[in-house]
Short mmCIF file of C-alpha atoms (C1' of nucleotides) in Angstrom, two decimals:
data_model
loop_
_atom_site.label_atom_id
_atom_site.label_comp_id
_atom_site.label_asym_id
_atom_site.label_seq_id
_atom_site.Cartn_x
_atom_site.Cartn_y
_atom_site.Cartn_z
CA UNK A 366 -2.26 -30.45 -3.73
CA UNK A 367 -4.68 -29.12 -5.78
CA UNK A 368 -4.76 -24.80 -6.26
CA UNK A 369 -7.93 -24.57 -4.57
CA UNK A 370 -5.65 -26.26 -1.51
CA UNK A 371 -3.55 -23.02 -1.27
CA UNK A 372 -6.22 -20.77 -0.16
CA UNK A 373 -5.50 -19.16 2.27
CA UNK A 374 -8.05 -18.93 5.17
CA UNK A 375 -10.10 -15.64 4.60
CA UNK A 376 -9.46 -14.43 8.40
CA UNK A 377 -5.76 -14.70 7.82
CA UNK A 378 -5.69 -13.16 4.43
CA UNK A 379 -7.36 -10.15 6.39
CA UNK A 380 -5.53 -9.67 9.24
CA UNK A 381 -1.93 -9.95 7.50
CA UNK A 382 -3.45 -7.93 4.72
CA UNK A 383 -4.48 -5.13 7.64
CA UNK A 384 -1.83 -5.34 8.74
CA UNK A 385 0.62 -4.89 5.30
CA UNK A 386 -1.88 -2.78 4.52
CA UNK A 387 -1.20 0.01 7.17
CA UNK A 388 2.56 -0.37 6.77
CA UNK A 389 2.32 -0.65 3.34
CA UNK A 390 1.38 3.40 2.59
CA UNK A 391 3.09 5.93 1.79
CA UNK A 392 4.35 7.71 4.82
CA UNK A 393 3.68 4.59 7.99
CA UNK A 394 7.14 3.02 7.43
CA UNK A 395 9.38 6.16 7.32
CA UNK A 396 7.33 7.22 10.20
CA UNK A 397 8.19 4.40 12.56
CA UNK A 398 11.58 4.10 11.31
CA UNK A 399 11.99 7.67 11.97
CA UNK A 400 10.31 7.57 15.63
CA UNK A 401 11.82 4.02 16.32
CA UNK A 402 15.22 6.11 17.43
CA UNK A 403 13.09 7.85 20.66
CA UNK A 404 10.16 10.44 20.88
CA UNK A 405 9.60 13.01 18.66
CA UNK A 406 7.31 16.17 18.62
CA UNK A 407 4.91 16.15 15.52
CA UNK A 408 6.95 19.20 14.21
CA UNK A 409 10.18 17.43 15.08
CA UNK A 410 8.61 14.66 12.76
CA UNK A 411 7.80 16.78 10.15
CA UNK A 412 11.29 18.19 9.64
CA UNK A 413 12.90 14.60 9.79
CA UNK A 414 10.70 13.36 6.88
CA UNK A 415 10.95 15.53 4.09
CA UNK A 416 8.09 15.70 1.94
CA UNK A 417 5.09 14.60 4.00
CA UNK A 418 2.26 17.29 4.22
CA UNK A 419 0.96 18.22 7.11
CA UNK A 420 -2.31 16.61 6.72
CA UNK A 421 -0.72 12.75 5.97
CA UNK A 422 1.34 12.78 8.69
CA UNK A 423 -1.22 13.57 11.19
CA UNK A 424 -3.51 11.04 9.17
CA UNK A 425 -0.13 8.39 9.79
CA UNK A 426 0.21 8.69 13.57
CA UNK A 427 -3.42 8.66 13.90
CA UNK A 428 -3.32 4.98 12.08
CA UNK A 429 -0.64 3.64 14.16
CA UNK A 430 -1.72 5.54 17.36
CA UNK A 431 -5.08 3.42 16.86
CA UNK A 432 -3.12 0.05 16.01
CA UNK A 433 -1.35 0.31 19.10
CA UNK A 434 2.32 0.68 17.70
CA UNK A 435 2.56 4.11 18.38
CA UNK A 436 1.48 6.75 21.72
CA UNK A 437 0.11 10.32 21.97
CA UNK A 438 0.80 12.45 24.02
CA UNK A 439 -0.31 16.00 24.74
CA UNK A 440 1.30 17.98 27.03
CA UNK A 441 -1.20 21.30 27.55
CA UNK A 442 0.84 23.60 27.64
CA UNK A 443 0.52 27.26 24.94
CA UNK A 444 1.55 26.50 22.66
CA UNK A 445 0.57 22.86 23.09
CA UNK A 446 3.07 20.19 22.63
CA UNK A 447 2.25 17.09 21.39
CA UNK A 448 5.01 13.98 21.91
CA UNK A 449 5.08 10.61 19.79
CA UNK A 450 6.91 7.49 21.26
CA UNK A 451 6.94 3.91 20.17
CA UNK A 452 5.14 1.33 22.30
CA UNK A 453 6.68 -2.02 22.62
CA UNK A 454 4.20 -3.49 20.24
CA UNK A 455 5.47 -1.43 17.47
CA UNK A 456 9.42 -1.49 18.40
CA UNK A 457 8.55 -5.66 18.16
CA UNK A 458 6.86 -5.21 14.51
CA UNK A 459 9.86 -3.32 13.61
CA UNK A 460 12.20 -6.24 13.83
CA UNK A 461 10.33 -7.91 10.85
CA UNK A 462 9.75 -4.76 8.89
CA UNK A 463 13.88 -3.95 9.45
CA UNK A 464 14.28 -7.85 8.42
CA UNK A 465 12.41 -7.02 4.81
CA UNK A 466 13.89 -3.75 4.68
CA UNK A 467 17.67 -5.43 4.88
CA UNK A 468 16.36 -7.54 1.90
CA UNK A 469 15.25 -4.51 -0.16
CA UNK A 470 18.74 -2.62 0.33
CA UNK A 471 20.51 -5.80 -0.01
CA UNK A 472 18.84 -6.96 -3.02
CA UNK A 473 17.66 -4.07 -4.78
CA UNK A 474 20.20 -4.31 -7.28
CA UNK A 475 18.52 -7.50 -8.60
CA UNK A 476 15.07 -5.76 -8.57
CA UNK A 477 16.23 -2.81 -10.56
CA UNK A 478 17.74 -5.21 -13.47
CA UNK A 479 15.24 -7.21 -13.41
CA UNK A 480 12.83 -4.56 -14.16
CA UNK A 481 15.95 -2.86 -16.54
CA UNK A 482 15.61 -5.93 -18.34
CA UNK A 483 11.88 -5.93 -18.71
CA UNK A 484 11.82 -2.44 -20.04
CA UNK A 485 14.32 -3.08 -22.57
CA UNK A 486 12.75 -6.34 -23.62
CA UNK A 487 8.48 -4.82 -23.69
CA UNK A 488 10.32 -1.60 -26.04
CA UNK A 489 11.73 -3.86 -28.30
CA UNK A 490 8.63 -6.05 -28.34
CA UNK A 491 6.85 -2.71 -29.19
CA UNK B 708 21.01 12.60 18.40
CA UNK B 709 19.33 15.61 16.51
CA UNK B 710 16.19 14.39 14.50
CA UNK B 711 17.58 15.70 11.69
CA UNK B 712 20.17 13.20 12.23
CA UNK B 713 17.50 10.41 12.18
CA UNK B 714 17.37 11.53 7.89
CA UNK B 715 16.97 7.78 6.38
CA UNK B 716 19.44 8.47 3.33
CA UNK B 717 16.94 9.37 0.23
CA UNK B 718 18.61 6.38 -1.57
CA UNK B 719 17.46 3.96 1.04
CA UNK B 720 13.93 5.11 1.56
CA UNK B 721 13.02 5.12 -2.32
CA UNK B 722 14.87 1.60 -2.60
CA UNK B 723 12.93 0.29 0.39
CA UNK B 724 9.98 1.97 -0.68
CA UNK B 725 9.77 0.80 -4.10
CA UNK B 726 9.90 -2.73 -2.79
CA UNK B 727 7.32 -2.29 -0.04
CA UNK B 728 5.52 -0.22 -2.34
CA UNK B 729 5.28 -3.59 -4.35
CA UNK B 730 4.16 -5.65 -2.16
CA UNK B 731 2.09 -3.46 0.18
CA UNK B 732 -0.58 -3.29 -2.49
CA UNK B 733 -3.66 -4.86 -2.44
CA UNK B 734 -2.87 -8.83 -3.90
CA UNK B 735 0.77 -8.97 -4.30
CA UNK B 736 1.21 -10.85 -1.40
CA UNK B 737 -1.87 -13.06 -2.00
CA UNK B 738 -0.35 -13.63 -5.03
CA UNK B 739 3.09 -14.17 -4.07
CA UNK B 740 2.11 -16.71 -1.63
CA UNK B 741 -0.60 -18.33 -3.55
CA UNK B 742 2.23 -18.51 -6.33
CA UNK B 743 4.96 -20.14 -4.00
CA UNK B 744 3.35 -23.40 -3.55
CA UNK B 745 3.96 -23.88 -7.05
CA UNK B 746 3.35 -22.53 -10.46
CA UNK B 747 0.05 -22.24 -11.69
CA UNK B 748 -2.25 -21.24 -15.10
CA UNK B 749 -3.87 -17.76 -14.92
CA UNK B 750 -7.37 -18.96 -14.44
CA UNK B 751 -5.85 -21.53 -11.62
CA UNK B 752 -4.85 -18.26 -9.88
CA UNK B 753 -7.99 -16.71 -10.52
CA UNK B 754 -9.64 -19.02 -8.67
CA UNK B 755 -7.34 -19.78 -5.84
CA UNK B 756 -7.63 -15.85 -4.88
CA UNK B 757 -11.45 -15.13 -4.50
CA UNK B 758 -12.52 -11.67 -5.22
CA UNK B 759 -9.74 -10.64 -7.25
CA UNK B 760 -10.59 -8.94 -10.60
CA UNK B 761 -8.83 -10.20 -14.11
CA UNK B 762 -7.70 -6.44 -14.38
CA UNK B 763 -5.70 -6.53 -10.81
CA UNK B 764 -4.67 -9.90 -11.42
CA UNK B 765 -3.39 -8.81 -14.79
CA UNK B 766 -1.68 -5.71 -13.15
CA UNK B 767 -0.48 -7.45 -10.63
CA UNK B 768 1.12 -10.32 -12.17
CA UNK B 769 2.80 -8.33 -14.57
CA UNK B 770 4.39 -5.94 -11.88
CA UNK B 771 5.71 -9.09 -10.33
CA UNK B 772 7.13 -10.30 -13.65
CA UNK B 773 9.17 -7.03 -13.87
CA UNK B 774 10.48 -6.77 -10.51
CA UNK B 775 11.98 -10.33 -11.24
CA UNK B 776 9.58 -12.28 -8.66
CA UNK B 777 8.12 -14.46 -11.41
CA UNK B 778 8.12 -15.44 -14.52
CA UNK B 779 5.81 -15.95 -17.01
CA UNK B 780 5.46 -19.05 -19.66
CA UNK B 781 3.46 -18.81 -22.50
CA UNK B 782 2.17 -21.42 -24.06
CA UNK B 783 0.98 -20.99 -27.68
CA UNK B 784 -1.20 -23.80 -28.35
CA UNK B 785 -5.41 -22.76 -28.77
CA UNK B 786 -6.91 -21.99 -26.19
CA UNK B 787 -3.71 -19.95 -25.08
CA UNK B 788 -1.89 -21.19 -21.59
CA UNK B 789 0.16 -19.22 -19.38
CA UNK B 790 1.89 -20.43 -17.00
CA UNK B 791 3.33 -18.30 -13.61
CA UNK B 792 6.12 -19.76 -11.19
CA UNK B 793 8.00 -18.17 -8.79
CA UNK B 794 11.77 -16.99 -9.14
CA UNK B 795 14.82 -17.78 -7.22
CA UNK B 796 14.46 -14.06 -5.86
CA UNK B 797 10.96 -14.85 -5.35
CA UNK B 798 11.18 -17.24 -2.99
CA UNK B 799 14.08 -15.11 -1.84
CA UNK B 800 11.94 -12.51 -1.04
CA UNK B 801 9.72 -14.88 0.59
CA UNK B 802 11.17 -15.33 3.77
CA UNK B 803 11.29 -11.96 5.19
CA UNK B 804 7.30 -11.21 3.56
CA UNK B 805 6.63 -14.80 5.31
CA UNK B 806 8.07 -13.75 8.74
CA UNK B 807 6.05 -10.42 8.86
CA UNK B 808 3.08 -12.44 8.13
CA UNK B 809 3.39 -14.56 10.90
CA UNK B 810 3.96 -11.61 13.11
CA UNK B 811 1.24 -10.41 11.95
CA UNK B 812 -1.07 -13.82 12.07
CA UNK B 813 0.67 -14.22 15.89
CA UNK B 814 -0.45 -10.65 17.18
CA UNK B 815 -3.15 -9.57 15.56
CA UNK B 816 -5.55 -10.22 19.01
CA UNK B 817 -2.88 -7.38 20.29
CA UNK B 818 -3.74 -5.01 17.04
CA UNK B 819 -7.16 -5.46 17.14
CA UNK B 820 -7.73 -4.95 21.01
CA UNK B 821 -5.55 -1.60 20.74
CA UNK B 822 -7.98 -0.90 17.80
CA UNK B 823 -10.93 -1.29 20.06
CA UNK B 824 -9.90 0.32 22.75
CA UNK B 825 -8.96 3.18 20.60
CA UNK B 826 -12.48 3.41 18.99
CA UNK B 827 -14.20 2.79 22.00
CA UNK B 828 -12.55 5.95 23.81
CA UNK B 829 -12.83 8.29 20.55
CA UNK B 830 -16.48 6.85 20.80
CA UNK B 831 -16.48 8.60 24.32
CA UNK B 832 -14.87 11.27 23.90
CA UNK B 833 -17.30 12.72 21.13
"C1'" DC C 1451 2.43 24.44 17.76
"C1'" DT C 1452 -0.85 21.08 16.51
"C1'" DG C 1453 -4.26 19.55 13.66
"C1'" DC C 1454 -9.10 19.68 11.71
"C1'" DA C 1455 -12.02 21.05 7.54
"C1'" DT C 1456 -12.48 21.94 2.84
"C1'" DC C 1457 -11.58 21.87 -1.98
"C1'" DC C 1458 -9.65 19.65 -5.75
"C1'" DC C 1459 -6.78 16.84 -8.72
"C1'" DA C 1460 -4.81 12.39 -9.79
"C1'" DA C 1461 -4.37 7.60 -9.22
"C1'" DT C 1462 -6.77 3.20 -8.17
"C1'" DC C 1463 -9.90 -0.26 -8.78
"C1'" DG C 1464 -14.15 -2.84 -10.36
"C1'" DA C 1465 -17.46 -3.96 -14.00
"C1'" DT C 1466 -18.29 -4.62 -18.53
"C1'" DA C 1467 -17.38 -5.37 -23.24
"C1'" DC C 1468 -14.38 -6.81 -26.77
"C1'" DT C 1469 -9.98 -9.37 -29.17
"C1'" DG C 1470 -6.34 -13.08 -30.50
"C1'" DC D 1480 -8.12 -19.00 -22.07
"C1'" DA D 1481 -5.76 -14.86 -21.40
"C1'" DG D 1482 -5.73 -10.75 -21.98
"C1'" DT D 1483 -6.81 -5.33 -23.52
"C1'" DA D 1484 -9.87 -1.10 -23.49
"C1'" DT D 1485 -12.92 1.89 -21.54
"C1'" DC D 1486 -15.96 4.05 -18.16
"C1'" DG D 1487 -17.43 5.37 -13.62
"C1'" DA D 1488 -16.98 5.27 -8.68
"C1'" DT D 1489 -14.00 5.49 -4.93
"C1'" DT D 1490 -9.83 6.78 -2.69
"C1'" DG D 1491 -5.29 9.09 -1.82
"C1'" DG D 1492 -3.07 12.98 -1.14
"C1'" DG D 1493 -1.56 18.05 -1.59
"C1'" DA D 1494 -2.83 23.12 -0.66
"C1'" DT D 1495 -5.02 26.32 1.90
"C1'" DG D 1496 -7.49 28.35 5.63
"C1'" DC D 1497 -9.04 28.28 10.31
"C1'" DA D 1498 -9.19 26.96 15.51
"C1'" DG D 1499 -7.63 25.44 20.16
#
DNA sequence: CTGCATCCCAATCGATACTG
DNA sequence: CAGTATCGATTGGGATGCAG
C-alpha cells in the first residue's frame, strides 16, 4: 500500500471534517451534553454552562439548530420564551460523542503524562 | 432535575475538552488516520494530506507527539529522516474517533438536508 | 427574556524565506 | 529533507449597547 493509497476520498474528508468540525468548538459539546438531559430555555442554558457569553451560545444553538441536532422554539409570549430540545438526530450523534468522551475521562491520565513527560523532556533539551 | 443539576463537573469538561479540543482541529484527524495505516516520513505525510501547510503539519504532529498519540523517530543520516507511527494509545484512541466518523460518513445526507432546509427557510424569511 | 449589531483584542493559519 | 521564523490576513470570541 503505497501513502498516496491512504487518501482519503476528498468528499469524506469533508463531511466527517464538518461534521468534527461543529462539535469540535468551544461551547457545541457542553451544549448538547447539557440539553441532551430534556429542554432548556436559552437562559436556563446559560446558567448551566458557566462561562459562555451570551453572544457564543446563541452563535452554538444557531449551528446545531441548522445541522438538524437541535430545535427552536419560540413561544410569543412578553417576555418571549424561547425553548431548546434535542431532535433524534442529535440524541443518535450523542452516543458516539459519549463513546469518545468515556475514552477521554477514562484515559486522560495517560494523555496528561504523556504530555508531563514531553514537557519535562523539550525543558531539559532546552 | 434542576438545570443547575445538569453542571458537567469542571474536571470532566476540561479533561474531555482538552482531548476533543485535540482532535477537533483542523488535520488531527486527517492525520491520525492517515498515520494509522502505518508509519510514514514527513514529506510521505505531506503528500498523502493535500492542502496541508508544513507549518500545520509541523504543529500538528508535534501536538500529537505530546499527547502520547505518536511518536516520532529521527533519523540522523543527511538528508535528515523522520519517521511518525502511531502509539498503542493511538490506535486506542482510534476506535471511538473511527466510530464518530462513520456516523458521520453514514448520516451526513441527514445533516446536509437539515442544513438546506434551514437555509432555504432563513432564505424566506428575509 | 432573547438575541442582534458593533467594536476590539487575541489566536489561528497560510505564504514565504531561511537554517541544519 | 525537515524543520524554524516572520509577516499579514482571517477568524474566534468577549464586552457592551440596543431592540423586539
Amino acid at each position: 500500500m503505497k501513502p498516496q493509497d491512504r487518501y482519503l476520498p476528498p468528499e469524506v474528508c469533508r463531511e466527517v471534517g464538518s461534521v468534527l468540525e461543529c462539535i469540535g468548538d468551544k461551547w457545541t459539546i457542553l451544549v448538547m451534553r447539557t440539553l441532551d438531559g430534556g429542554s432548556l430555555r436559552f437562559s436556563e442554558l446559560r446558567r448551566s454552562i458557566s462561562g459562555v457569553s451570551q453572544k457564543m451560545l446563541t452563535a452554538t444553538l444557531r449551528a446545531l439548530e441548522r445541522d438538524g441536532f437541535v430545535t427552536r422554539t419560540v413561544t410569543p409570549t412578553v417576555p418571549a420564551r424561547v425553548d431548546y430540545t434535542m431532535t433524534d438526530l442529535g440524541r443518535e450523534v450523542m452516543v458516539p460523542i459519549n463513546a469518545l468522551a468515556t475514552w477521554a475521562l477514562r484515559n486522560q491520565h495517560r494523555v496528561s503524562a504523556a504530555r508531563r513527560s514531553y514537557d519535562a523532556k523539550s525543558a531539559r533539551g532546552k
